[in-house]
Amino acid sequence: MTMKIRFSRHRKTEIKPPRHIAIVLDGNGRWASRRGLPRSAGHAVGAETFRTIATYCRDIGVEYLTCYAFSTENWSRPAEEVSAIWELLRKYLIESLEKMERDRVKIRIMGDRADMPDDIKGLLAQIDEKSAHIDGITLCICLNYGGRQEILHAVRTLAQECERSERKADSISLDDISQNLYSRGIPDPDLIIRPSGELRLSNFLLWQCAYSEFYFTDVLWPDFKPSDIDQAIAEYSRRDRRFGGVKAKGR
Ligand code: IPE
Ligand code: IPE
Ligand code: MG
């Protein structure tokens, strides 16, 4: 699928969107503070933005959309904010369970489920089961996610396999690590977007981002629009991805 992006008043170009876009959903708190609202109000608007952007990405033919919604470090925030975020996540997961088949959205939750509330664990199990039968855009939602923790988990799994069997440590390949991450079977992100003006990854997809392209914008997540996705894709389409090789001929 291709999409039309207006680069200037006179030129429209057909662009194929990246197969996999990943987004750090950042800036909700500042959006609310600037309006004299509690931070939770920013999270509520951010959740609406997420619905809009996920639908837009599906409609333009993105195959995988990964969103960073709650990090392993976000537990350190005030209890009131943490519970407001989980309340919104609960609401989103319940709605998704009802609509995902109709909307043809497959959901993959990435993160450590052990510390999550029991009812959320139950919702996630139902989402896993439904997702197995759906083919459409894959929405990966990072919840209680940390890139370092994800790699640590994969390394421990492989080390335990070596302990229990004849397997030798030097037989462990890059692919073995990829296959033991939460993102097992999902291609690495082509484009990682971070709104809100911060220029860092904050423990997001540390293994998977090896050759991703980055797009940073000052727009705060609750203000993020489909046109911001268009801008990110237009910029991405002008990049020359070499993967350590040499520049493609004719470019
Ligand atoms: C992102 O927005 C949402 C979560 C981390 C859950 P923030 O809450 O980090 O918003 P800012 O960065 O403080 O503006
Ligand atoms: C990253 O944003 C995590 C999520 C958006 C879920 P943070 O707001 O937690 O990151 P820092 O603290 O600015 O690095
Ligand atoms: Mg933030």
XYZ file of N, CA and C and ligand atoms in Angstrom:
782
model
N 0.845 -1.195 0.000
C 0.000 0.000 0.000
C 0.885 1.251 0.000
N 0.442 2.271 -0.746
C 1.183 3.527 -0.742
C 0.289 4.638 -0.244
N 0.884 5.708 0.204
C 0.106 6.850 0.678
C 0.622 8.096 -0.004
N -0.264 9.097 -0.134
C 0.169 10.360 -0.757
C 0.590 11.317 0.354
N 1.796 11.834 0.233
C 2.248 12.808 1.213
C 2.599 14.097 0.475
N 2.096 15.201 0.972
C 2.354 16.485 0.313
C 3.664 17.051 0.855
N 4.712 17.049 0.024
C 5.993 17.618 0.444
C 5.992 19.133 0.294
N 5.274 19.636 -0.700
C 5.197 21.079 -0.891
C 3.854 21.340 -1.555
N 3.553 22.597 -1.816
C 2.269 22.925 -2.408
C 2.121 22.297 -3.794
N 3.244 22.050 -4.469
C 3.184 21.632 -5.866
C 3.486 20.157 -6.100
N 4.005 19.469 -5.104
C 4.497 18.121 -5.373
C 3.871 17.102 -4.422
N 3.255 16.084 -4.987
C 2.754 14.986 -4.153
C 3.492 13.718 -4.564
N 3.904 12.934 -3.626
C 4.688 11.755 -3.983
C 4.087 10.519 -3.321
N 4.117 9.403 -4.042
C 3.644 8.140 -3.473
C 4.738 7.581 -2.576
N 4.399 7.287 -1.347
C 5.390 6.753 -0.412
C 4.832 5.497 0.235
N 5.667 4.468 0.312
C 5.253 3.254 1.001
C 5.571 3.464 2.485
N 4.622 3.307 3.394
C 4.968 3.534 4.806
C 5.907 2.439 5.308
N 6.686 2.735 6.351
C 7.542 1.688 6.915
C 6.688 0.529 7.413
N 7.269 -0.648 7.377
C 6.523 -1.829 7.810
C 6.239 -1.776 9.311
N 7.199 -1.279 10.071
C 7.066 -1.275 11.536
C 7.450 0.102 12.100
N 6.483 0.753 12.729
C 6.727 2.040 13.402
C 6.622 1.819 14.916
N 7.538 2.412 15.674
C 7.467 2.329 17.146
C 7.429 3.753 17.697
N 6.616 3.968 18.711
C 6.444 5.323 19.261
C 6.558 5.321 20.790
N 7.314 6.279 21.320
C 7.344 6.519 22.772
C 6.227 7.529 23.047
N 5.213 7.099 23.769
C 4.061 7.988 24.004
C 4.405 8.977 25.118
N 5.115 10.040 24.772
C 5.654 10.907 25.829
C 5.139 12.347 25.742
N 4.994 12.961 26.907
C 4.627 14.381 26.965
C 3.251 14.628 27.550
N 2.587 13.577 28.030
C 1.226 13.737 28.597
C 1.216 14.668 29.808
N 2.202 14.489 30.685
C 2.244 15.263 31.925
C 2.424 16.746 31.631
N 3.382 17.073 30.753
C 3.632 18.479 30.424
C 2.431 19.109 29.725
N 1.780 18.319 28.893
C 0.586 18.828 28.187
C -0.452 19.289 29.219
N -0.649 18.467 30.265
C -1.649 18.795 31.284
C -1.179 19.975 32.145
N 0.087 19.934 32.585
C 0.596 21.003 33.467
C 0.479 22.366 32.795
N 0.755 22.414 31.485
C 0.678 23.703 30.778
C -0.738 24.266 30.754
N -1.701 23.398 30.966
C -3.104 23.848 30.990
C -3.645 23.958 32.422
N -2.777 23.805 33.384
C -3.196 23.866 34.786
C -4.042 22.664 35.191
N -3.887 21.556 34.479
C -4.686 20.348 34.766
C -3.819 19.312 35.486
N -4.453 18.344 36.175
C -3.644 17.271 36.777
C -3.015 16.407 35.674
N -1.880 15.808 35.976
C -1.171 15.003 34.969
C -2.068 13.900 34.399
N -2.974 13.383 35.254
C -3.848 12.293 34.777
C -4.718 12.746 33.590
N -5.032 14.057 33.535
C -5.829 14.553 32.405
C -5.028 14.407 31.106
N -3.724 14.610 31.190
C -2.858 14.432 30.015
C -2.833 12.971 29.575
N -2.824 12.070 30.550
C -2.821 10.638 30.196
C -4.136 10.256 29.518
N -5.247 10.861 29.980
C -6.554 10.530 29.379
C -6.602 10.997 27.922
N -6.118 12.217 27.655
C -6.116 12.708 26.268
C -5.107 11.883 25.441
N -3.981 11.548 26.065
C -2.976 10.722 25.371
C -3.550 9.376 24.934
N -4.447 8.814 25.758
C -5.061 7.527 25.397
C -5.944 7.694 24.154
N -6.645 8.828 24.056
C -7.458 9.095 22.857
C -6.563 9.244 21.624
N -5.453 9.966 21.811
C -4.503 10.138 20.699
C -4.019 8.773 20.213
N -3.781 7.895 21.168
C -3.291 6.564 20.808
C -4.291 5.832 19.902
N -5.584 5.945 20.251
C -6.614 5.292 19.421
C -6.594 5.869 18.005
N -6.516 7.199 17.913
C -6.537 7.858 16.601
C -5.329 7.440 15.755
N -4.162 7.462 16.383
C -2.937 7.179 15.624
C -2.867 5.693 15.223
N -3.321 4.813 16.115
C -3.299 3.379 15.778
C -4.215 3.122 14.575
N -5.387 3.747 14.574
C -6.320 3.560 13.457
C -5.706 4.111 12.165
N -5.085 5.289 12.285
C -4.478 5.893 11.088
C -3.372 4.983 10.539
N -2.521 4.481 11.413
C -1.421 3.616 10.949
C -1.978 2.369 10.259
N -3.035 1.797 10.828
C -3.669 0.636 10.181
C -4.159 1.027 8.782
N -4.818 2.185 8.686
C -5.415 2.592 7.419
C -4.391 2.879 6.327
N -3.202 3.326 6.697
C -2.204 3.618 5.652
C -1.323 2.407 5.353
N -1.568 1.289 6.034
C -0.872 0.053 5.670
C 0.356 -0.286 6.489
N 0.510 0.349 7.663
C 1.612 -0.049 8.549
C 1.271 -1.449 9.078
N 2.232 -2.363 9.058
C 1.933 -3.743 9.494
C 2.087 -3.937 10.993
N 3.049 -3.219 11.582
C 3.315 -3.350 13.028
C 3.456 -1.960 13.626
N 2.743 -1.741 14.719
C 2.879 -0.481 15.451
C 3.185 -0.840 16.906
N 4.341 -0.378 17.387
C 4.706 -0.662 18.783
C 4.650 0.630 19.583
N 3.980 0.606 20.725
C 3.846 1.813 21.542
C 4.339 1.564 22.949
N 5.109 2.533 23.438
C 5.661 2.452 24.790
C 4.680 3.187 25.700
N 3.945 2.419 26.512
C 2.878 3.023 27.321
C 3.227 3.105 28.807
N 4.026 2.142 29.313
C 4.388 2.178 30.745
C 5.704 1.425 30.926
N 6.699 2.129 31.448
C 8.021 1.506 31.581
C 8.199 0.891 32.966
N 9.211 0.046 33.085
C 9.523 -0.562 34.388
C 9.913 0.521 35.400
N 10.374 1.671 34.896
C 10.778 2.775 35.782
C 9.601 3.673 36.148
N 8.492 3.582 35.417
C 7.353 4.473 35.691
C 6.654 4.170 37.023
N 6.938 3.004 37.635
C 6.376 2.696 38.964
C 6.864 3.688 40.001
N 7.984 4.374 39.717
C 8.550 5.298 40.720
C 7.761 6.612 40.789
N 6.751 6.786 39.979
C 5.936 8.018 40.012
C 4.977 7.977 41.223
N 4.400 9.128 41.567
C 3.451 9.121 42.692
C 2.344 8.084 42.486
N 1.939 7.424 43.593
C 0.959 6.320 43.510
C -0.326 6.746 42.798
N -0.723 7.987 43.019
C -1.971 8.481 42.421
C -1.876 8.493 40.885
N -0.707 8.928 40.384
C -0.528 8.956 38.925
C -0.456 7.532 38.360
N 0.283 6.655 39.063
C 0.406 5.267 38.589
C -0.979 4.632 38.518
N -1.804 4.857 39.548
C -3.116 4.183 39.497
C -4.013 4.807 38.437
N -3.874 6.123 38.174
C -4.671 6.732 37.089
C -4.274 6.127 35.738
N -2.980 5.906 35.542
C -2.519 5.329 34.262
C -3.070 3.899 34.105
N -2.982 3.107 35.177
C -3.454 1.717 35.063
C -4.969 1.652 34.892
N -5.665 2.627 35.443
C -7.120 2.669 35.234
C -7.426 2.900 33.753
N -6.665 3.815 33.126
C -6.857 4.076 31.690
C -6.470 2.851 30.853
N -5.400 2.181 31.275
C -4.971 0.986 30.537
C -6.044 -0.099 30.632
N -6.605 -0.248 31.829
C -7.671 -1.245 32.035
C -8.833 -0.962 31.086
N -9.237 0.308 31.020
C -10.349 0.717 30.159
C -10.008 0.428 28.688
N -8.785 0.746 28.313
C -8.366 0.519 26.921
C -8.379 -0.979 26.583
N -7.905 -1.802 27.518
C -7.831 -3.250 27.253
C -9.237 -3.847 27.160
N -10.148 -3.386 28.017
C -11.530 -3.900 27.969
C -12.174 -3.530 26.622
N -11.988 -2.290 26.204
C -12.548 -1.854 24.912
C -11.929 -2.626 23.759
N -10.627 -2.847 23.848
C -9.929 -3.555 22.770
C -10.453 -4.974 22.624
N -10.701 -5.613 23.791
C -11.207 -6.992 23.749
C -12.516 -7.067 22.956
N -13.340 -6.013 23.122
C -14.631 -6.002 22.414
C -14.471 -5.738 20.928
N -13.493 -4.878 20.588
C -13.448 -4.379 19.206
C -12.369 -4.989 18.318
N -11.422 -5.710 18.901
C -10.251 -6.086 18.105
C -10.567 -6.994 16.918
N -11.571 -7.880 17.074
C -11.916 -8.753 15.948
C -12.529 -7.936 14.819
N -13.503 -7.085 15.185
C -14.163 -6.240 14.187
C -13.154 -5.344 13.465
N -12.230 -4.754 14.237
C -11.261 -3.808 13.659
C -10.046 -4.499 13.039
N -9.989 -5.815 13.153
C -8.855 -6.599 12.652
C -7.529 -6.061 13.209
N -7.477 -5.974 14.523
C -6.251 -5.544 15.204
C -5.785 -6.677 16.113
N -4.570 -7.109 15.860
C -3.966 -8.156 16.689
C -3.142 -7.439 17.756
N -3.273 -7.839 18.996
C -2.539 -7.116 20.050
C -1.496 -8.026 20.704
N -0.290 -7.513 20.807
C 0.775 -8.234 21.511
C 1.228 -7.360 22.668
N 1.115 -7.866 23.877
C 1.567 -7.094 25.027
C 3.015 -7.469 25.314
N 3.883 -6.476 25.393
C 5.297 -6.738 25.662
C 5.646 -6.159 27.029
N 6.184 -6.982 27.912
C 6.558 -6.501 29.239
C 6.381 -7.597 30.265
N 6.799 -7.280 31.490
C 6.746 -8.260 32.573
C 5.369 -8.200 33.233
N 4.652 -9.313 33.152
C 3.277 -9.327 33.677
C 3.221 -9.620 35.176
N 4.341 -10.096 35.748
C 4.316 -10.587 37.131
C 3.777 -9.552 38.119
N 4.184 -8.278 37.974
C 3.772 -7.256 38.954
C 2.440 -6.587 38.620
N 1.767 -7.047 37.585
C 0.521 -6.359 37.191
C -0.652 -6.826 38.054
N -1.671 -5.950 38.208
C -2.854 -6.382 38.964
C -3.481 -7.639 38.331
N -4.101 -8.487 39.171
C -4.624 -9.775 38.691
C -5.657 -9.628 37.581
N -6.550 -8.626 37.688
C -7.575 -8.508 36.640
C -6.943 -8.125 35.301
N -5.854 -7.350 35.349
C -5.168 -6.979 34.101
C -4.546 -8.242 33.488
N -3.946 -9.065 34.350
C -3.362 -10.319 33.840
C -4.430 -11.139 33.126
N -5.648 -11.172 33.705
C -6.757 -11.920 33.100
C -7.134 -11.332 31.746
N -7.202 -9.998 31.666
C -7.539 -9.349 30.390
C -6.479 -9.665 29.325
N -5.219 -9.635 29.757
C -4.131 -9.894 28.798
C -4.201 -11.326 28.268
N -4.570 -12.255 29.141
C -4.679 -13.652 28.692
C -5.782 -13.772 27.640
N -6.893 -13.066 27.852
C -7.989 -13.111 26.860
C -7.561 -12.455 25.546
N -6.809 -11.371 25.661
C -6.329 -10.685 24.450
C -5.373 -11.595 23.675
N -4.499 -12.300 24.388
C -3.569 -13.235 23.729
C -4.359 -14.275 22.942
N -5.396 -14.792 23.589
C -6.169 -15.866 22.963
C -6.879 -15.370 21.702
N -7.510 -14.207 21.804
C -8.213 -13.644 20.634
C -7.236 -13.309 19.518
N -6.085 -12.766 19.890
C -5.123 -12.306 18.881
C -4.617 -13.444 18.009
N -4.600 -14.652 18.566
C -4.083 -15.796 17.816
C -4.892 -16.031 16.539
N -6.153 -15.582 16.524
C -7.014 -15.857 15.374
C -7.203 -14.638 14.467
N -6.516 -13.552 14.742
C -6.756 -12.327 13.967
C -5.560 -12.060 13.064
N -5.841 -11.717 11.799
C -4.718 -11.185 11.017
C -5.083 -9.792 10.529
N -4.265 -8.857 10.854
C -4.453 -7.448 10.529
C -3.224 -6.756 11.058
N -3.323 -5.464 11.348
C -2.154 -4.777 11.924
C -1.833 -5.412 13.285
N -0.566 -5.536 13.590
C -0.174 -5.999 14.927
C 0.177 -4.781 15.766
N -0.542 -4.631 16.863
C -0.312 -3.529 17.782
C 0.443 -4.094 18.978
N 1.705 -3.689 19.121
C 2.483 -4.165 20.275
C 2.431 -3.072 21.330
N 1.932 -3.399 22.498
C 1.824 -2.395 23.558
C 2.815 -2.759 24.656
N 3.752 -1.848 24.919
C 4.772 -2.127 25.924
C 4.271 -1.665 27.285
N 4.020 -2.612 28.148
C 3.470 -2.364 29.489
C 4.393 -2.983 30.512
N 4.766 -2.213 31.505
C 5.787 -2.660 32.455
C 6.962 -3.225 31.663
N 7.381 -2.428 30.697
C 8.427 -2.838 29.765
C 9.730 -2.106 30.049
N 10.822 -2.832 29.958
C 12.163 -2.242 30.005
C 13.041 -3.013 29.033
N 13.781 -2.302 28.201
C 14.631 -2.970 27.210
C 15.729 -3.802 27.865
N 16.332 -3.274 28.928
C 17.393 -4.044 29.607
C 16.815 -5.287 30.272
N 15.642 -5.124 30.904
C 15.002 -6.266 31.569
C 14.641 -7.332 30.535
N 14.228 -6.893 29.345
C 13.855 -7.833 28.277
C 15.073 -8.670 27.859
N 16.212 -7.992 27.712
C 17.442 -8.709 27.308
C 17.884 -9.645 28.439
N 17.814 -9.155 29.680
C 18.192 -9.977 30.837
C 17.343 -11.256 30.883
N 16.046 -11.095 30.642
C 15.139 -12.237 30.661
C 15.546 -13.259 29.588
N 15.898 -12.775 28.392
C 16.294 -13.684 27.306
C 17.593 -14.406 27.668
N 18.544 -13.663 28.239
C 19.842 -14.259 28.580
C 19.654 -15.338 29.652
N 18.804 -15.046 30.645
C 18.559 -16.044 31.710
C 17.906 -17.300 31.142
N 16.943 -17.116 30.239
C 16.265 -18.280 29.651
C 17.276 -19.171 28.933
N 18.168 -18.540 28.163
C 19.148 -19.317 27.402
C 20.174 -19.966 28.346
N 20.563 -19.239 29.393
C 21.530 -19.799 30.356
C 20.927 -21.019 31.048
N 19.614 -20.909 31.387
C 18.951 -22.047 32.044
C 18.891 -23.250 31.101
N 18.678 -22.982 29.814
C 18.637 -24.070 28.829
C 19.998 -24.778 28.781
N 21.080 -24.003 28.848
C 22.429 -24.590 28.845
C 22.656 -25.425 30.108
N 22.176 -24.908 31.244
C 22.351 -25.621 32.522
C 21.645 -26.974 32.509
N 20.446 -26.969 31.899
C 19.604 -28.168 31.949
C 19.946 -29.200 30.890
N 20.742 -28.793 29.881
C 20.977 -29.702 28.750
C 22.464 -29.728 28.395
N 22.726 -30.384 27.276
C 24.113 -30.484 26.802
C 24.525 -29.244 26.022
N 23.584 -28.321 25.894
C 23.842 -27.165 25.037
C 25.049 -26.356 25.535
N 25.911 -25.938 24.579
C 27.100 -25.148 24.933
C 26.791 -23.654 24.749
N 27.336 -22.847 25.648
C 27.057 -21.392 25.598
C 27.466 -20.792 24.254
N 28.565 -21.301 23.651
C 28.989 -20.653 22.405
C 28.120 -21.035 21.199
N 27.089 -21.860 21.438
C 26.147 -22.133 20.337
C 25.035 -21.071 20.302
N 25.017 -20.190 21.295
C 23.955 -19.168 21.344
C 24.197 -18.117 20.264
N 23.164 -17.909 19.447
C 23.298 -16.983 18.316
C 22.507 -15.695 18.566
N 22.720 -14.725 17.686
C 21.937 -13.478 17.755
C 20.450 -13.801 17.622
N 20.165 -14.753 16.717
C 18.765 -15.110 16.493
C 18.147 -15.748 17.747
N 18.946 -16.525 18.499
C 18.424 -17.120 19.747
C 17.989 -16.021 20.705
N 18.787 -14.954 20.771
C 18.412 -13.853 21.678
C 17.114 -13.215 21.178
N 17.055 -12.892 19.866
C 15.826 -12.275 19.315
C 14.596 -13.128 19.610
N 14.769 -14.439 19.478
C 13.619 -15.344 19.657
C 13.174 -15.473 21.111
N 13.988 -14.966 22.031
C 13.605 -15.034 23.446
C 13.225 -13.670 24.033
N 13.044 -12.698 23.129
C 12.577 -11.378 23.572
C 11.050 -11.357 23.505
N 10.436 -10.343 24.141
C 8.968 -10.216 24.055
C 8.541 -10.051 22.595
N 9.432 -9.498 21.770
C 9.099 -9.193 20.380
C 9.336 -10.377 19.431
N 9.468 -11.563 20.002
C 9.717 -12.764 19.189
C 8.837 -12.786 17.933
N 9.480 -12.980 16.769
C 8.725 -13.126 15.513
C 8.314 -11.807 14.874
N 8.589 -10.695 15.531
C 8.194 -9.398 14.972
C 9.438 -8.704 14.412
N 9.357 -8.197 13.167
C 10.560 -7.558 12.614
C 10.973 -6.330 13.435
N 12.249 -5.992 13.389
C 12.733 -4.818 14.126
C 12.041 -3.554 13.608
N 11.863 -2.551 14.473
C 11.207 -1.316 13.998
C 12.054 -0.606 12.940
N 11.381 -0.142 11.879
C 12.083 0.637 10.850
C 12.245 2.075 11.326
N 11.212 2.566 12.012
C 11.180 3.981 12.394
C 10.734 4.091 13.853
N 11.535 4.773 14.668
C 11.149 5.021 16.064
C 10.876 6.520 16.224
N 9.686 6.842 16.707
C 9.273 8.243 16.873
C 9.234 8.571 18.362
N 9.877 9.679 18.728
C 9.707 10.150 20.111
C 9.225 11.596 20.085
N 7.977 11.804 20.498
C 7.495 13.175 20.617
C 7.997 13.802 21.919
N 7.624 15.048 22.171
C 7.818 15.790 23.419
C 9.193 16.425 23.585
N 10.036 16.322 22.565
C 11.312 17.046 22.602
C 12.448 16.325 23.311
N 12.171 15.163 23.925
C 13.260 14.439 24.602
C 14.044 13.645 23.559
N 15.385 13.671 23.697
C 16.227 12.999 22.711
C 16.875 11.768 23.343
N 16.057 10.838 23.790
C 16.601 9.613 24.395
C 15.605 8.480 24.216
N 16.114 7.253 24.465
C 15.267 6.068 24.287
C 14.539 5.670 25.564
N 15.084 6.044 26.721
C 14.466 5.692 28.006
C 14.134 4.197 28.107
N 15.116 3.363 27.750
C 14.983 1.897 27.941
C 13.969 1.243 26.993
N 13.788 1.822 25.811
C 12.823 1.300 24.825
C 13.559 0.498 23.749
N 13.170 -0.718 23.511
C 13.621 -1.551 22.385
C 15.137 -1.507 22.151
N 15.904 -1.703 23.218
C 17.354 -1.522 23.114
C 18.009 -2.512 22.155
N 17.499 -3.712 22.098
C 18.061 -4.718 21.179
C 17.564 -4.462 19.755
N 16.275 -4.206 19.647
C 15.620 -4.130 18.338
C 15.968 -2.872 17.552
N 16.519 -1.832 18.214
C 16.700 -0.539 17.533
C 18.030 -0.428 16.801
N 18.772 -1.553 16.695
C 20.141 -1.484 16.164
C 20.239 -0.704 14.850
N 19.281 -0.896 13.942
C 19.314 -0.185 12.657
C 18.030 0.601 12.386
N 17.342 0.981 13.451
C 16.127 1.785 13.263
C 16.503 3.215 12.915
N 15.608 3.877 12.197
C 15.738 5.322 11.964
C 14.976 6.038 13.083
N 15.476 7.190 13.503
C 14.829 7.943 14.595
C 14.199 9.227 14.082
N 13.065 9.552 14.663
C 12.408 10.828 14.347
C 11.983 11.463 15.665
N 12.509 12.648 15.920
C 12.167 13.365 17.155
C 11.369 14.614 16.810
N 10.373 14.905 17.614
C 9.589 16.116 17.400
C 9.233 16.717 18.765
N 9.066 18.049 18.783
C 8.699 18.729 20.035
C 7.220 18.576 20.376
N 6.417 18.119 19.432
C 4.969 17.978 19.673
C 4.759 17.050 20.877
N 3.881 17.451 21.794
C 3.581 16.585 22.947
C 2.578 15.515 22.508
N 2.684 14.332 23.084
C 1.865 13.224 22.596
C 0.357 13.559 22.487
N -0.275 14.220 23.482
C -1.719 14.471 23.334
C -2.052 15.363 22.130
N -1.063 16.133 21.631
C -1.287 16.997 20.460
C -0.908 16.297 19.154
N -0.393 15.102 19.228
C 0.124 14.393 18.050
C -1.029 14.054 17.107
N -0.810 14.310 15.797
C -1.890 14.133 14.809
C -1.437 13.174 13.710
N -2.385 12.634 12.939
C -1.976 11.839 11.777
C -0.982 12.584 10.883
N -1.109 13.925 10.789
C -0.159 14.673 9.944
C 1.269 14.588 10.508
N 1.419 14.361 11.825
C 2.766 14.183 12.380
C 3.342 12.827 11.951
N 2.459 11.837 11.838
C 2.917 10.536 11.306
C 3.365 10.734 9.853
N 2.568 11.473 9.071
C 2.937 11.743 7.672
C 4.311 12.405 7.591
N 4.521 13.381 8.466
C 5.823 14.089 8.443
C 6.963 13.144 8.774
N 6.746 12.299 9.771
C 7.802 11.349 10.158
C 8.095 10.385 9.006
N 7.032 9.937 8.340
C 7.227 8.990 7.228
C 7.917 9.683 6.049
N 7.537 10.939 5.790
C 8.168 11.678 4.684
C 9.666 11.817 4.953
N 10.011 12.142 6.187
C 11.428 12.287 6.560
C 12.140 10.922 6.442
N 11.476 9.889 6.921
C 12.040 8.526 6.857
C 12.333 8.136 5.402
N 11.404 8.508 4.518
C 11.542 8.089 3.116
C 12.749 8.752 2.442
N 13.252 9.829 3.043
C 14.432 10.492 2.466
C 15.740 9.946 3.040
N 15.643 9.043 4.009
C 16.865 8.485 4.616
C 17.451 7.397 3.726
N 18.759 7.232 3.829
C 19.446 6.183 3.078
C 19.899 5.127 4.085
N 19.154 4.036 4.162
C 19.481 3.001 5.168
C 20.532 2.068 4.577
N 21.691 2.040 5.134
C 22.787 1.255 4.548
C 23.098 -0.014 5.325
N 22.665 -0.134 6.542
C 22.907 -1.341 7.353
C 24.383 -1.731 7.362
N 25.249 -0.746 7.346
C 26.689 -1.015 7.371
C 27.281 -1.277 6.005
N 26.444 -1.278 4.949
C 26.946 -1.523 3.594
C 27.361 -0.211 2.952
N 27.274 -0.161 1.624
C 27.640 1.082 0.931
C 26.393 1.715 0.326
N 26.517 2.976 -0.024
C 25.384 3.747 -0.542
C 24.831 3.080 -1.793
N 23.488 2.998 -1.869
C 22.872 2.370 -3.050
C 23.214 3.185 -4.299
N 23.416 2.481 -5.437
C 23.740 3.158 -6.700
C 22.647 4.117 -7.110
N 23.035 5.241 -7.679
C 22.063 6.179 -8.237
C 21.431 7.076 -7.203
N 21.868 6.991 -5.929
C 21.260 7.875 -4.921
C 22.223 8.976 -4.507
C 4.187 9.629 28.957
O 3.975 10.929 29.357
C 3.281 8.631 29.615
C 3.967 7.714 30.537
C 5.236 7.689 30.809
C 3.125 6.730 31.196
P 4.686 11.496 30.653
O 3.822 11.228 31.826
O 6.077 10.989 30.762
O 4.688 13.043 30.326
P 5.853 14.073 30.629
O 7.080 13.538 29.962
O 6.003 14.134 32.112
O 5.386 15.338 30.015
C 9.325 6.834 28.555
O 8.958 8.103 28.983
C 8.318 5.807 28.965
C 7.007 5.927 28.351
C 6.613 6.862 27.534
C 6.089 4.871 28.684
P 9.409 8.688 30.406
O 8.750 10.000 30.534
O 9.163 7.684 31.471
O 10.989 8.826 30.201
P 12.016 9.854 30.833
O 11.843 9.806 32.318
O 11.704 11.197 30.267
O 13.354 9.371 30.367
Mg 7.838 11.647 30.035
